[in-house]
mmCIF file of C-alpha atoms and ligand atoms in Angstrom:
data_model
loop_
_atom_site.group_PDB
_atom_site.id
_atom_site.type_symbol
_atom_site.label_atom_id
_atom_site.label_comp_id
_atom_site.label_asym_id
_atom_site.label_seq_id
_atom_site.Cartn_x
_atom_site.Cartn_y
_atom_site.Cartn_z
ATOM 1 C CA MET A 1 0.000 0.000 0.000
ATOM 2 C CA ARG A 2 1.136 3.530 -0.768
ATOM 3 C CA ILE A 3 -0.313 6.600 0.985
ATOM 4 C CA ASP A 4 0.508 10.112 -0.244
ATOM 5 C CA ILE A 5 -0.139 13.070 2.040
ATOM 6 C CA LEU A 6 -0.413 16.645 0.781
ATOM 7 C CA CYS A 7 -0.038 19.147 3.588
ATOM 8 C CA LEU A 8 1.515 22.422 4.707
ATOM 9 C CA PHE A 9 3.729 20.936 7.442
ATOM 10 C CA PRO A 10 5.341 17.700 6.231
ATOM 11 C CA ALA A 11 7.897 17.890 9.049
ATOM 12 C CA MET A 12 5.106 17.132 11.549
ATOM 13 C CA PHE A 13 4.958 13.548 10.261
ATOM 14 C CA VAL A 14 8.621 12.688 10.746
ATOM 15 C CA SER A 15 8.541 11.681 14.393
ATOM 16 C CA PRO A 16 5.208 9.812 14.553
ATOM 17 C CA PHE A 17 5.956 7.803 11.434
ATOM 18 C CA SER A 18 9.481 6.947 12.520
ATOM 19 C CA HIS A 19 8.397 5.343 15.799
ATOM 20 C CA SER A 20 5.059 3.687 15.518
ATOM 21 C CA ILE A 21 3.654 0.675 13.796
ATOM 22 C CA VAL A 22 3.968 2.734 10.621
ATOM 23 C CA ARG A 23 7.738 2.466 10.712
ATOM 24 C CA ARG A 24 7.631 -1.302 11.154
ATOM 25 C CA ALA A 25 5.199 -1.592 8.277
ATOM 26 C CA GLU A 26 7.459 0.548 6.098
ATOM 27 C CA GLU A 27 10.561 -1.434 7.078
ATOM 28 C CA ARG A 28 8.818 -4.631 6.086
ATOM 29 C CA GLY A 29 7.856 -3.136 2.740
ATOM 30 C CA LEU A 30 4.135 -3.428 3.460
ATOM 31 C CA VAL A 31 3.412 0.284 3.393
ATOM 32 C CA GLU A 32 4.976 3.407 1.932
ATOM 33 C CA VAL A 33 3.924 6.839 3.208
ATOM 34 C CA VAL A 34 5.066 9.861 1.183
ATOM 35 C CA THR A 35 4.462 13.440 2.318
ATOM 36 C CA HIS A 36 4.376 16.470 0.016
ATOM 37 C CA ASP A 37 4.455 20.187 0.799
ATOM 38 C CA ILE A 38 1.492 21.964 -0.786
ATOM 39 C CA ARG A 39 3.668 25.079 -0.894
ATOM 40 C CA ASP A 40 5.850 23.413 -3.558
ATOM 41 C CA PHE A 41 2.900 23.720 -5.928
ATOM 42 C CA ALA A 42 2.259 27.424 -5.322
ATOM 43 C CA HIS A 43 2.329 29.631 -8.395
ATOM 44 C CA ASP A 44 4.175 32.735 -7.189
ATOM 45 C CA ARG A 45 7.678 33.230 -5.847
ATOM 46 C CA HIS A 46 6.352 33.915 -2.349
ATOM 47 C CA ALA A 47 4.812 30.441 -2.402
ATOM 48 C CA THR A 48 1.393 31.791 -1.491
ATOM 49 C CA VAL A 49 -1.071 29.030 -0.630
ATOM 50 C CA ASP A 50 -3.883 30.983 1.051
ATOM 51 C CA ASP A 51 -6.015 34.028 0.350
ATOM 52 C CA TYR A 52 -8.962 35.987 1.742
ATOM 53 C CA PRO A 53 -12.410 34.407 1.491
ATOM 54 C CA TYR A 54 -14.751 35.705 -1.190
ATOM 55 C CA GLY A 55 -17.751 37.242 0.526
ATOM 56 C CA GLY A 56 -15.699 38.244 3.537
ATOM 57 C CA GLY A 57 -15.334 36.681 6.942
ATOM 58 C CA ALA A 58 -12.577 35.678 9.309
ATOM 59 C CA GLY A 59 -9.470 33.740 8.405
ATOM 60 C CA MET A 60 -7.883 32.570 5.198
ATOM 61 C CA VAL A 61 -8.792 29.943 2.638
ATOM 62 C CA LEU A 62 -6.406 27.466 1.035
ATOM 63 C CA LYS A 63 -6.174 28.290 -2.678
ATOM 64 C CA PRO A 64 -7.267 25.629 -5.162
ATOM 65 C CA GLU A 65 -4.298 25.659 -7.577
ATOM 66 C CA PRO A 66 -1.551 24.297 -5.263
ATOM 67 C CA VAL A 67 -3.836 21.554 -3.944
ATOM 68 C CA VAL A 68 -5.181 20.469 -7.330
ATOM 69 C CA GLU A 69 -1.731 20.489 -8.905
ATOM 70 C CA GLY A 70 -0.296 18.638 -5.900
ATOM 71 C CA VAL A 71 -2.872 15.898 -6.413
ATOM 72 C CA GLU A 72 -2.021 15.774 -10.126
ATOM 73 C CA HIS A 73 1.666 15.472 -9.234
ATOM 74 C CA VAL A 74 0.889 12.512 -6.969
ATOM 75 C CA ARG A 75 -1.236 10.866 -9.667
ATOM 76 C CA GLN A 76 1.668 11.151 -12.088
ATOM 77 C CA LEU A 77 4.214 9.817 -9.576
ATOM 78 C CA VAL A 78 2.091 6.839 -8.639
ATOM 79 C CA GLY A 79 0.592 6.277 -12.081
ATOM 80 C CA THR A 80 -2.986 6.193 -10.837
ATOM 81 C CA ALA A 81 -5.911 8.097 -12.271
ATOM 82 C CA ASP A 82 -8.643 6.942 -9.932
ATOM 83 C CA SER A 83 -7.343 6.125 -6.422
ATOM 84 C CA PRO A 84 -9.256 7.920 -3.627
ATOM 85 C CA VAL A 85 -8.362 11.504 -2.724
ATOM 86 C CA ILE A 86 -9.590 12.248 0.764
ATOM 87 C CA LEU A 87 -9.887 15.808 1.989
ATOM 88 C CA LEU A 88 -9.422 16.062 5.768
ATOM 89 C CA THR A 89 -11.776 18.632 7.234
ATOM 90 C CA PRO A 90 -13.869 18.970 10.395
ATOM 91 C CA ALA A 91 -16.841 19.236 8.009
ATOM 92 C CA GLY A 92 -16.244 15.730 6.632
ATOM 93 C CA ARG A 93 -18.024 12.446 7.299
ATOM 94 C CA LEU A 94 -16.875 10.824 10.519
ATOM 95 C CA PHE A 95 -13.861 8.516 10.054
ATOM 96 C CA THR A 96 -14.718 5.128 11.561
ATOM 97 C CA GLN A 97 -13.199 1.680 11.984
ATOM 98 C CA ARG A 98 -15.337 0.598 9.019
ATOM 99 C CA ILE A 99 -13.691 3.246 6.812
ATOM 100 C CA ALA A 100 -10.237 2.332 8.164
ATOM 101 C CA ALA A 101 -10.865 -1.299 7.220
ATOM 102 C CA ASP A 102 -12.062 -0.335 3.733
ATOM 103 C CA LEU A 103 -8.960 1.820 3.153
ATOM 104 C CA SER A 104 -6.625 -0.901 4.487
ATOM 105 C CA VAL A 105 -7.204 -3.115 1.433
ATOM 106 C CA LEU A 106 -6.429 -0.423 -1.173
ATOM 107 C CA SER A 107 -3.123 -0.208 -2.999
ATOM 108 C CA HIS A 108 -3.124 3.601 -2.956
ATOM 109 C CA PHE A 109 -4.918 6.663 -1.617
ATOM 110 C CA THR A 110 -4.100 10.334 -1.057
ATOM 111 C CA LEU A 111 -4.853 12.469 1.998
ATOM 112 C CA VAL A 112 -5.156 16.238 1.614
ATOM 113 C CA CYS A 113 -4.766 18.156 4.862
ATOM 114 C CA GLY A 114 -6.958 21.232 5.065
ATOM 115 C CA HIS A 115 -5.872 24.350 6.923
ATOM 116 C CA TYR A 116 -6.917 27.854 7.863
ATOM 117 C CA GLU A 117 -10.663 28.435 7.678
ATOM 118 C CA GLY A 118 -10.902 25.785 4.994
ATOM 119 C CA VAL A 119 -10.011 24.737 1.492
ATOM 120 C CA ASP A 120 -11.510 26.339 -1.620
ATOM 121 C CA GLU A 121 -14.650 24.276 -2.234
ATOM 122 C CA ARG A 122 -13.643 23.513 -5.838
ATOM 123 C CA VAL A 123 -11.165 20.977 -4.422
ATOM 124 C CA ALA A 124 -14.000 19.087 -2.744
ATOM 125 C CA GLU A 125 -16.212 19.384 -5.830
ATOM 126 C CA HIS A 126 -13.770 18.402 -8.541
ATOM 127 C CA VAL A 127 -10.771 16.591 -7.043
ATOM 128 C CA ALA A 128 -11.562 14.993 -3.700
ATOM 129 C CA THR A 129 -13.477 11.717 -3.752
ATOM 130 C CA ASP A 130 -14.415 11.985 -0.081
ATOM 131 C CA GLU A 131 -14.194 14.362 2.897
ATOM 132 C CA LEU A 132 -13.440 12.923 6.322
ATOM 133 C CA SER A 133 -13.201 14.228 9.890
ATOM 134 C CA ILE A 134 -11.774 12.341 12.861
ATOM 135 C CA GLY A 135 -14.224 13.727 15.429
ATOM 136 C CA ASP A 136 -16.440 16.542 16.555
ATOM 137 C CA TYR A 137 -13.792 19.074 17.518
ATOM 138 C CA VAL A 138 -11.651 21.472 15.518
ATOM 139 C CA LEU A 139 -7.934 20.986 14.926
ATOM 140 C CA THR A 140 -5.577 23.636 13.599
ATOM 141 C CA GLY A 141 -4.950 21.584 10.496
ATOM 142 C CA GLY A 142 -5.512 18.208 8.929
ATOM 143 C CA GLU A 143 -2.002 16.903 9.684
ATOM 144 C CA LEU A 144 -2.852 15.405 13.075
ATOM 145 C CA ALA A 145 -6.010 13.897 11.600
ATOM 146 C CA ALA A 146 -3.925 12.362 8.792
ATOM 147 C CA MET A 147 -1.582 10.773 11.351
ATOM 148 C CA VAL A 148 -4.555 9.308 13.191
ATOM 149 C CA MET A 149 -6.034 7.909 9.994
ATOM 150 C CA VAL A 150 -2.751 6.472 8.720
ATOM 151 C CA ASP A 151 -2.163 4.753 12.058
ATOM 152 C CA ALA A 152 -5.670 3.305 12.129
ATOM 153 C CA VAL A 153 -5.407 2.080 8.515
ATOM 154 C CA VAL A 154 -1.835 0.770 8.530
ATOM 155 C CA ARG A 155 -2.340 -1.464 11.573
ATOM 156 C CA LEU A 156 -5.110 -3.231 9.630
ATOM 157 C CA VAL A 157 -2.943 -3.946 6.584
ATOM 158 C CA PRO A 158 -2.457 -7.726 6.506
ATOM 159 C CA GLY A 159 0.885 -8.700 8.014
ATOM 160 C CA VAL A 160 1.494 -5.452 9.895
ATOM 161 C CA LEU A 161 0.381 -6.633 13.330
ATOM 162 C CA GLY A 162 1.816 -9.827 14.782
ATOM 163 C CA SER A 163 -1.420 -11.750 14.985
ATOM 164 C CA ASP A 164 -4.414 -11.170 12.754
ATOM 165 C CA GLN A 165 -6.657 -12.069 15.693
ATOM 166 C CA SER A 166 -5.635 -8.915 17.533
ATOM 167 C CA THR A 167 -7.831 -6.661 15.377
ATOM 168 C CA VAL A 168 -10.891 -8.888 15.541
ATOM 169 C CA ASP A 169 -11.890 -8.500 19.196
ATOM 170 C CA GLU A 170 -10.886 -4.896 19.762
ATOM 171 C CA SER A 171 -13.188 -1.945 20.430
ATOM 172 C CA HIS A 172 -15.315 -0.902 17.445
ATOM 173 C CA SER A 173 -14.431 -3.906 15.278
ATOM 174 C CA ALA A 174 -17.773 -5.554 16.065
ATOM 175 C CA GLY A 175 -19.471 -2.209 16.687
ATOM 176 C CA LEU A 176 -19.090 -2.632 20.460
ATOM 177 C CA LEU A 177 -16.533 -1.281 22.912
ATOM 178 C CA GLU A 178 -13.984 -3.838 24.028
ATOM 179 C CA TYR A 179 -14.471 -5.875 27.206
ATOM 180 C CA PRO A 180 -12.074 -5.271 30.142
ATOM 181 C CA GLN A 181 -8.708 -7.047 30.011
ATOM 182 C CA TYR A 182 -6.648 -8.266 32.975
ATOM 183 C CA THR A 183 -3.205 -9.741 33.448
ATOM 184 C CA ARG A 184 -1.212 -10.983 36.439
ATOM 185 C CA PRO A 185 -1.217 -10.644 39.369
ATOM 186 C CA GLU A 186 -4.526 -12.255 40.238
ATOM 187 C CA GLU A 187 -4.829 -9.881 43.195
ATOM 188 C CA TYR A 188 -3.214 -6.466 43.568
ATOM 189 C CA ARG A 189 -3.908 -4.277 46.602
ATOM 190 C CA GLY A 190 -6.955 -6.378 47.227
ATOM 191 C CA TRP A 191 -8.304 -5.712 43.722
ATOM 192 C CA ARG A 192 -9.164 -9.081 42.251
ATOM 193 C CA VAL A 193 -9.373 -10.202 38.660
ATOM 194 C CA PRO A 194 -12.980 -11.325 37.873
ATOM 195 C CA SER A 195 -13.093 -14.970 38.904
ATOM 196 C CA VAL A 196 -14.684 -16.227 35.653
ATOM 197 C CA LEU A 197 -11.448 -15.363 33.807
ATOM 198 C CA LEU A 198 -9.507 -17.776 36.015
ATOM 199 C CA THR A 199 -11.795 -20.747 35.373
ATOM 200 C CA GLY A 200 -10.569 -21.887 31.959
ATOM 201 C CA ASN A 201 -14.263 -22.175 30.992
ATOM 202 C CA HIS A 202 -14.018 -20.775 27.482
ATOM 203 C CA ALA A 203 -17.761 -20.523 26.864
ATOM 204 C CA GLY A 204 -18.273 -18.839 30.234
ATOM 205 C CA ILE A 205 -15.454 -16.392 29.520
ATOM 206 C CA ALA A 206 -16.811 -15.566 26.048
ATOM 207 C CA ALA A 207 -20.278 -14.931 27.500
ATOM 208 C CA TRP A 208 -18.871 -12.707 30.264
ATOM 209 C CA ARG A 209 -16.845 -10.731 27.736
ATOM 210 C CA ARG A 210 -19.811 -10.160 25.428
ATOM 211 C CA ASN A 211 -21.924 -9.008 28.388
ATOM 212 C CA GLN A 212 -19.180 -6.648 29.536
ATOM 213 C CA SER A 213 -18.827 -5.245 25.996
ATOM 214 C CA ILE A 214 -22.558 -4.676 25.712
ATOM 215 C CA LEU A 215 -22.842 -3.087 29.140
ATOM 216 C CA LYS A 216 -19.862 -0.791 28.617
ATOM 217 C CA THR A 217 -21.264 0.247 25.238
ATOM 218 C CA ALA A 218 -24.717 0.859 26.717
ATOM 219 C CA CYS A 219 -23.225 3.110 29.414
ATOM 220 C CA ARG A 220 -20.724 5.077 27.374
ATOM 221 C CA ARG A 221 -21.883 4.953 23.760
ATOM 222 C CA PRO A 222 -25.546 3.900 23.714
ATOM 223 C CA GLU A 223 -25.956 5.120 20.116
ATOM 224 C CA LEU A 224 -23.590 2.343 18.965
ATOM 225 C CA LEU A 225 -26.117 -0.274 20.076
ATOM 226 C CA ASP A 226 -28.594 0.937 17.442
ATOM 227 C CA ASP A 227 -26.558 -0.940 14.831
ATOM 228 C CA ILE A 228 -26.071 -4.137 16.841
ATOM 229 C CA ALA A 229 -28.231 -7.235 16.657
ATOM 230 C CA LEU A 230 -29.101 -7.972 20.280
ATOM 231 C CA SER A 231 -31.372 -10.726 21.511
ATOM 232 C CA ASP A 232 -34.480 -9.800 23.553
ATOM 233 C CA LYS A 233 -32.763 -11.485 26.470
ATOM 234 C CA GLU A 234 -29.713 -9.245 26.055
ATOM 235 C CA ARG A 235 -31.877 -6.115 25.820
ATOM 236 C CA ALA A 236 -33.750 -7.034 28.975
ATOM 237 C CA TRP A 237 -30.511 -7.763 30.754
ATOM 238 C CA ILE A 238 -29.049 -4.380 29.702
ATOM 239 C CA SER A 239 -32.068 -2.454 31.052
ATOM 240 C CA GLU A 240 -31.918 -4.382 34.278
ATOM 241 C CA SER A 241 -28.169 -3.907 34.705
ATOM 242 C CA LEU A 242 -28.367 -0.177 33.914
ATOM 243 C CA SER A 243 -31.205 0.352 36.395
ATOM 244 C CA ASN A 244 -29.272 -1.515 39.082
ATOM 245 C CA ARG A 245 -26.367 0.901 38.660
ATOM 246 C CA LYS A 246 -28.461 3.988 39.349
HETATM 247 CL CL1 6GU B 301 -9.774 16.140 9.448
HETATM 248 N N1 6GU B 301 -9.303 18.600 10.309
HETATM 249 C C1 6GU B 301 -9.397 19.577 11.214
HETATM 250 N N2 6GU B 301 -8.812 20.752 10.953
HETATM 251 N N3 6GU B 301 -10.036 19.464 12.364
HETATM 252 C C2 6GU B 301 -10.599 18.275 12.612
HETATM 253 C C3 6GU B 301 -10.540 17.200 11.726
HETATM 254 C C4 6GU B 301 -9.875 17.397 10.551
HETATM 255 N N4 6GU B 301 -11.209 16.165 12.260
HETATM 256 C C5 6GU B 301 -11.651 16.585 13.432
HETATM 257 N N5 6GU B 301 -11.299 17.859 13.656
#
């Protein structure tokens, strides 16, 4: 897989990508991440990439030419006419585990990091294939969002993590939050590991874990349960457990 990133601060990516899972994936030849400075595609000698918004208002807008020509440069380098071009903006669709999984099987995609008050809308209309946000808060620029997305995608690329099982049970992979995990010691400061986990009863452990996942999701992220097939028994048990907590 190759990921190209167009942004205003390529230096921001150096440290995160030279430590994390991304580095291991690159060393093993599974992934290549290439950053580009949008400023290199500016038209004037001052390398201007932003300008005042038409219609007035606060802040600056990223000009279309450097972004569009940056994307064209990437297309030429990679030799792809139709791989996804994702504009990172707080106004995008929410980036989810589902989207990370879909991106993890592609051979190439491009991330465009927005900045200032936004990117000239013609980029979204004519060049970007999608617009994504990583959450309901505003970042200074798309760079941090791009790092988050690359991390989430790269760890799902087959062969990157040690065991393929490790992405199956984790939070969000089945639409539920992950169940609590414990390791030794069995008792620490009087705090005991739930006894079912010490039984070796695999069916009992699986049932406990599913219940814990459901309950945690019901408490913290109830909206996630809308998309989950739950039995009537499970629904009744959730209501009962939640009312017992109050
Ligand atoms: Cl992708 N960009 C910016 N600037 N802020 C964000 C975001 C992206 N996602 C959440 N907040």
